CSV table of C-alpha atoms in Angstrom, one decimal:
chain,number,residue,atom,x,y,z
A,1,ALA,CA,-13.7,-4.1,-11.0
A,2,GLN,CA,-10.2,-5.1,-12.1
A,3,SER,CA,-9.2,-8.7,-12.0
A,4,VAL,CA,-6.3,-10.8,-13.1
A,5,THR,CA,-6.5,-14.4,-14.3
A,6,GLN,CA,-3.6,-16.8,-14.5
A,7,PRO,CA,-5.2,-19.9,-16.0
A,8,ASP,CA,-2.4,-22.3,-15.3
A,9,ILE,CA,-2.0,-23.2,-11.6
A,10,HIS,CA,0.9,-25.5,-12.2
A,11,ILE,CA,3.3,-26.0,-15.1
A,12,THR,CA,6.1,-28.5,-15.6
A,13,VAL,CA,8.7,-28.1,-18.3
A,14,SER,CA,12.0,-29.7,-19.1
A,15,GLU,CA,15.2,-27.7,-18.7
A,16,GLY,CA,16.0,-26.0,-22.0
A,17,ALA,CA,12.4,-26.0,-23.2
A,18,SER,CA,10.6,-22.8,-23.9
A,19,LEU,CA,8.0,-21.4,-21.5
A,20,GLU,CA,4.9,-19.3,-21.7
A,21,LEU,CA,2.9,-18.3,-18.7
A,22,ARG,CA,-0.5,-16.8,-19.3
A,23,CYS,CA,-2.0,-13.7,-17.8
A,24,ASN,CA,-5.3,-12.1,-18.7
A,25,TYR,CA,-6.7,-9.1,-17.1
A,26,SER,CA,-10.0,-7.2,-16.9
A,27,TYR,CA,-9.6,-3.5,-16.5
A,28,GLY,CA,-11.4,-0.4,-17.7
A,29,ALA,CA,-8.4,1.2,-19.3
A,30,THR,CA,-4.9,0.2,-20.1
A,31,PRO,CA,-3.3,-0.7,-16.8
A,32,TYR,CA,0.2,-1.0,-15.6
A,33,LEU,CA,1.2,-4.6,-15.9
A,34,PHE,CA,3.8,-6.5,-13.9
A,35,TRP,CA,5.3,-10.0,-13.6
A,36,TYR,CA,6.9,-11.0,-10.3
A,37,VAL,CA,8.7,-14.2,-9.3
A,38,GLN,CA,8.8,-15.7,-5.8
A,39,SER,CA,11.3,-18.4,-5.1
A,40,PRO,CA,10.6,-20.8,-2.2
A,41,GLY,CA,10.7,-18.9,1.1
A,42,GLN,CA,11.7,-15.7,-0.6
A,43,GLY,CA,10.2,-12.3,-1.3
A,44,LEU,CA,8.9,-11.1,-4.5
A,45,GLN,CA,11.2,-10.0,-7.3
A,46,LEU,CA,10.1,-7.9,-10.2
A,47,LEU,CA,10.8,-9.6,-13.5
A,48,LEU,CA,9.4,-7.0,-15.8
A,49,LYS,CA,6.8,-4.3,-16.2
A,50,TYR,CA,4.8,-2.6,-18.9
A,51,PHE,CA,3.6,1.0,-18.7
A,52,SER,CA,3.4,2.2,-22.3
A,53,GLY,CA,5.3,2.1,-25.6
A,54,ASP,CA,6.7,-1.0,-27.1
A,55,THR,CA,4.4,-3.9,-26.3
A,56,LEU,CA,7.2,-6.4,-26.0
A,57,VAL,CA,9.1,-5.8,-22.9
A,58,GLN,CA,12.3,-7.4,-21.8
A,59,GLY,CA,13.0,-8.3,-18.2
A,60,ILE,CA,15.6,-9.9,-16.0
A,61,LYS,CA,16.8,-13.5,-16.2
A,62,GLY,CA,16.0,-13.7,-19.9
A,63,PHE,CA,12.3,-13.2,-19.5
A,64,GLU,CA,10.1,-11.2,-21.8
A,65,ALA,CA,6.4,-10.4,-22.0
A,66,GLU,CA,4.1,-9.1,-24.6
A,67,PHE,CA,1.1,-6.9,-24.0
A,68,LYS,CA,-1.8,-7.6,-26.3
A,69,ARG,CA,-4.5,-5.0,-25.8
A,70,SER,CA,-7.0,-6.9,-28.1
A,71,GLN,CA,-6.7,-10.0,-26.0
A,72,SER,CA,-6.2,-8.3,-22.6
A,73,SER,CA,-3.2,-10.4,-22.1
A,74,PHE,CA,0.3,-10.0,-20.8
A,75,ASN,CA,1.9,-13.4,-21.2
A,76,LEU,CA,5.4,-14.1,-19.9
A,77,ARG,CA,7.9,-16.1,-22.0
A,78,LYS,CA,11.3,-17.5,-21.9
A,79,PRO,CA,13.0,-19.3,-24.8
A,80,SER,CA,15.0,-21.7,-22.7
A,81,VAL,CA,14.2,-22.5,-19.1
A,82,HIS,CA,16.9,-23.1,-16.5
A,83,TRP,CA,16.4,-25.3,-13.4
A,84,SER,CA,16.8,-22.2,-11.3
A,85,ASP,CA,13.6,-20.8,-12.8
A,86,ALA,CA,11.5,-23.1,-10.7
A,87,ALA,CA,9.4,-20.8,-8.6
A,88,GLU,CA,6.0,-19.1,-8.3
A,89,TYR,CA,5.1,-16.5,-10.8
A,90,PHE,CA,2.6,-13.8,-10.3
A,91,CYS,CA,1.0,-11.4,-12.7
A,92,ALA,CA,-0.3,-8.1,-11.3
A,93,VAL,CA,-2.1,-5.1,-12.7
A,94,GLY,CA,-2.5,-1.6,-11.3
A,95,PRO,CA,-4.1,1.7,-12.4
A,96,ASN,CA,-2.1,3.9,-14.6
A,97,ALA,CA,-3.4,7.1,-13.2
A,98,GLY,CA,-4.6,8.6,-10.0
A,99,ASN,CA,-3.5,8.1,-6.5
A,100,ASN,CA,-4.8,4.5,-6.1
A,101,ARG,CA,-1.7,2.4,-6.2
A,102,LYS,CA,-3.3,-0.9,-5.3
A,103,LEU,CA,-2.3,-3.9,-7.4
A,104,SER,CA,-4.6,-6.7,-8.3
A,105,TRP,CA,-2.9,-10.1,-8.3
A,106,GLY,CA,-3.4,-13.3,-10.1
A,107,LEU,CA,-3.4,-16.5,-8.1
A,108,GLY,CA,0.0,-17.4,-9.4
A,109,THR,CA,1.5,-20.2,-11.6
A,110,SER,CA,3.9,-22.7,-10.0
A,111,LEU,CA,6.7,-23.7,-12.3
A,112,ALA,CA,8.5,-26.9,-12.0
A,113,VAL,CA,11.6,-27.7,-14.1
A,114,ASN,CA,12.6,-31.3,-14.9
A,115,PRO,CA,16.3,-32.0,-15.4
B,1,GLY,CA,18.3,1.6,-4.8
B,2,ALA,CA,14.6,1.1,-3.9
B,3,VAL,CA,15.2,-1.4,-1.1
B,4,VAL,CA,12.6,-2.4,1.4
B,5,SER,CA,13.5,-4.3,4.5
B,6,GLN,CA,11.3,-6.2,6.9
B,7,HIS,CA,12.1,-7.2,10.5
B,8,PRO,CA,12.0,-9.9,11.8
B,9,SER,CA,12.3,-12.3,8.9
B,10,ARG,CA,10.9,-15.1,11.1
B,11,VAL,CA,9.1,-15.0,14.4
B,12,ILE,CA,7.6,-17.7,16.6
B,13,CYS,CA,5.3,-16.7,19.4
B,14,LYS,CA,2.8,-18.2,21.8
B,15,SER,CA,-0.9,-17.9,21.4
B,16,GLY,CA,-2.2,-14.7,23.0
B,17,THR,CA,0.9,-12.6,22.6
B,18,SER,CA,1.4,-9.7,20.2
B,19,VAL,CA,3.9,-9.5,17.5
B,20,LYS,CA,5.3,-6.4,15.8
B,21,ILE,CA,6.6,-6.5,12.2
B,22,GLU,CA,8.6,-3.6,10.8
B,23,CYS,CA,8.7,-2.5,7.2
B,24,ARG,CA,11.3,0.1,6.2
B,25,SER,CA,12.1,1.8,2.9
B,26,LEU,CA,15.9,2.0,3.1
B,27,ASP,CA,16.8,4.5,0.4
B,28,PHE,CA,13.6,6.3,-0.5
B,29,GLN,CA,10.5,7.9,1.0
B,30,ALA,CA,7.2,6.1,1.0
B,31,THR,CA,4.1,8.0,2.0
B,32,THR,CA,2.1,4.8,1.3
B,33,MET,CA,3.0,1.2,2.1
B,34,PHE,CA,1.0,-1.9,1.6
B,35,TRP,CA,0.7,-4.9,3.8
B,36,TYR,CA,-0.1,-8.3,2.4
B,37,ARG,CA,-0.7,-11.7,3.7
B,38,GLN,CA,0.2,-14.9,1.8
B,39,PHE,CA,-1.0,-18.4,2.7
B,40,PRO,CA,1.1,-21.3,1.5
B,41,LYS,CA,0.9,-21.9,-2.2
B,42,GLN,CA,-1.5,-19.0,-2.6
B,43,SER,CA,-1.5,-15.5,-4.0
B,44,LEU,CA,-1.0,-12.2,-2.1
B,45,MET,CA,-4.0,-10.9,-0.2
B,46,LEU,CA,-3.9,-7.2,0.4
B,47,MET,CA,-4.7,-6.5,4.1
B,48,ALA,CA,-4.3,-2.8,4.3
B,49,THR,CA,-2.8,0.4,3.0
B,50,SER,CA,-0.6,2.2,5.4
B,51,ASN,CA,-0.6,6.0,5.1
B,52,GLU,CA,2.0,8.2,6.7
B,53,GLY,CA,0.4,10.7,9.1
B,54,SER,CA,-3.1,9.2,8.8
B,55,LYS,CA,-5.1,6.1,9.6
B,56,ALA,CA,-4.5,2.9,7.6
B,57,THR,CA,-7.1,1.8,5.2
B,58,TYR,CA,-8.2,-1.8,5.7
B,59,GLU,CA,-9.5,-4.2,3.1
B,60,GLN,CA,-12.9,-5.7,3.6
B,61,GLY,CA,-12.8,-8.6,6.1
B,62,VAL,CA,-9.6,-7.6,7.8
B,63,GLU,CA,-9.9,-6.9,11.5
B,64,LYS,CA,-8.6,-3.5,12.3
B,65,ASP,CA,-8.2,-4.3,16.0
B,66,LYS,CA,-6.4,-7.5,15.3
B,67,PHE,CA,-3.9,-6.0,12.8
B,68,LEU,CA,-2.7,-2.6,14.0
B,69,ILE,CA,-0.9,-0.5,11.5
B,70,ASN,CA,1.2,2.5,12.3
B,71,HIS,CA,3.0,4.5,9.7
B,72,ALA,CA,5.3,6.5,12.0
B,73,SER,CA,7.5,8.1,9.4
B,74,LEU,CA,8.1,8.3,5.6
B,75,THR,CA,10.3,5.3,5.8
B,76,LEU,CA,8.7,3.1,8.5
B,77,SER,CA,5.4,1.2,8.8
B,78,THR,CA,4.7,-1.3,11.4
B,79,LEU,CA,2.1,-4.1,11.6
B,80,THR,CA,1.2,-5.5,15.0
B,81,VAL,CA,-0.7,-8.7,15.2
B,82,THR,CA,-2.4,-8.5,18.5
B,83,SER,CA,-3.4,-11.5,20.6
B,84,ALA,CA,-2.1,-13.8,18.0
B,85,HIS,CA,-3.6,-17.2,17.4
B,86,PRO,CA,-2.5,-20.1,15.3
B,87,GLU,CA,-4.8,-19.1,12.5
B,88,ASP,CA,-2.8,-15.9,12.2
B,89,SER,CA,0.3,-17.9,11.2
B,90,SER,CA,1.2,-16.8,7.7
B,91,PHE,CA,3.8,-15.0,5.6
B,92,TYR,CA,3.4,-11.2,5.8
B,93,ILE,CA,4.8,-9.0,3.1
B,94,CYS,CA,5.0,-5.3,2.8
B,95,SER,CA,5.6,-3.2,-0.2
B,96,ALA,CA,6.1,0.5,-1.0
B,97,PRO,CA,5.9,2.6,-4.1
B,98,ARG,CA,8.5,5.3,-4.2
B,99,ASP,CA,7.3,8.9,-3.6
B,100,ARG,CA,7.9,11.6,-6.2
B,101,GLU,CA,8.5,9.1,-9.0
B,102,PRO,CA,8.0,10.2,-12.6
B,103,SER,CA,4.5,9.3,-13.6
B,104,ILE,CA,5.7,6.5,-15.9
B,105,THR,CA,6.8,4.5,-12.8
B,106,TYR,CA,4.2,5.8,-10.5
B,107,ASN,CA,2.8,2.4,-9.6
B,108,GLU,CA,5.9,0.3,-9.3
B,109,GLN,CA,6.1,-1.2,-5.9
B,110,PHE,CA,9.1,-2.5,-4.1
B,111,PHE,CA,8.6,-5.5,-1.9
B,112,GLY,CA,10.1,-6.5,1.4
B,113,PRO,CA,11.5,-10.0,1.8
B,114,GLY,CA,8.5,-11.0,4.0
B,115,THR,CA,8.1,-12.2,7.6
B,116,ARG,CA,7.1,-15.7,8.5
B,117,LEU,CA,4.9,-15.7,11.6
B,118,THR,CA,4.2,-18.9,13.4
B,119,VAL,CA,1.9,-18.9,16.4
B,120,LEU,CA,2.0,-21.9,18.6
């Protein structure tokens, strides 16, 4: 069965500092990988996704993520955090073939940004 | 493109009443839509897969008679919470993958903004 682990429930960083949010997955093959952000009271917004090709993917708002097959990881990074990045971040994985489009979700990482 | 809307965004109802939540794909067709439930400070819990023209597929532990799903067209799915009780209060989110996408983006889902349900 596929699963997603986000080891960090809550992270606090200072504005301007770098950020890395961890995501590990368990899956039988190379899955499709996603990072979503949810601001308070808001819906989910796709930050970036990985399907194939270059393992370093660029997303919106200055975020990037690197797929490391050997570590089954897809960590999200940002070199300099802004106060508006405070939100809940979710990693998700889905099958890369077939008609099953269900996503498996991590429990999320809550990011707080200190001024 | 690829916008999903939900209506209403917020609803407050009395215990025992039924509430209908609509999920629409505004600029694409979606044979499949997903309904999620999210408790405060928690992840998304998949409730069911809504299939146009056929019955919804419910996840284990989700009451089919409590959460009625109808996928009336290729752009509309509805979730009806029947005889709502305070424990049904939650944030309900729908999502839809676009039909006829190239395989490289086959699994990308587009999310609605969510519906906050409060049952008094």
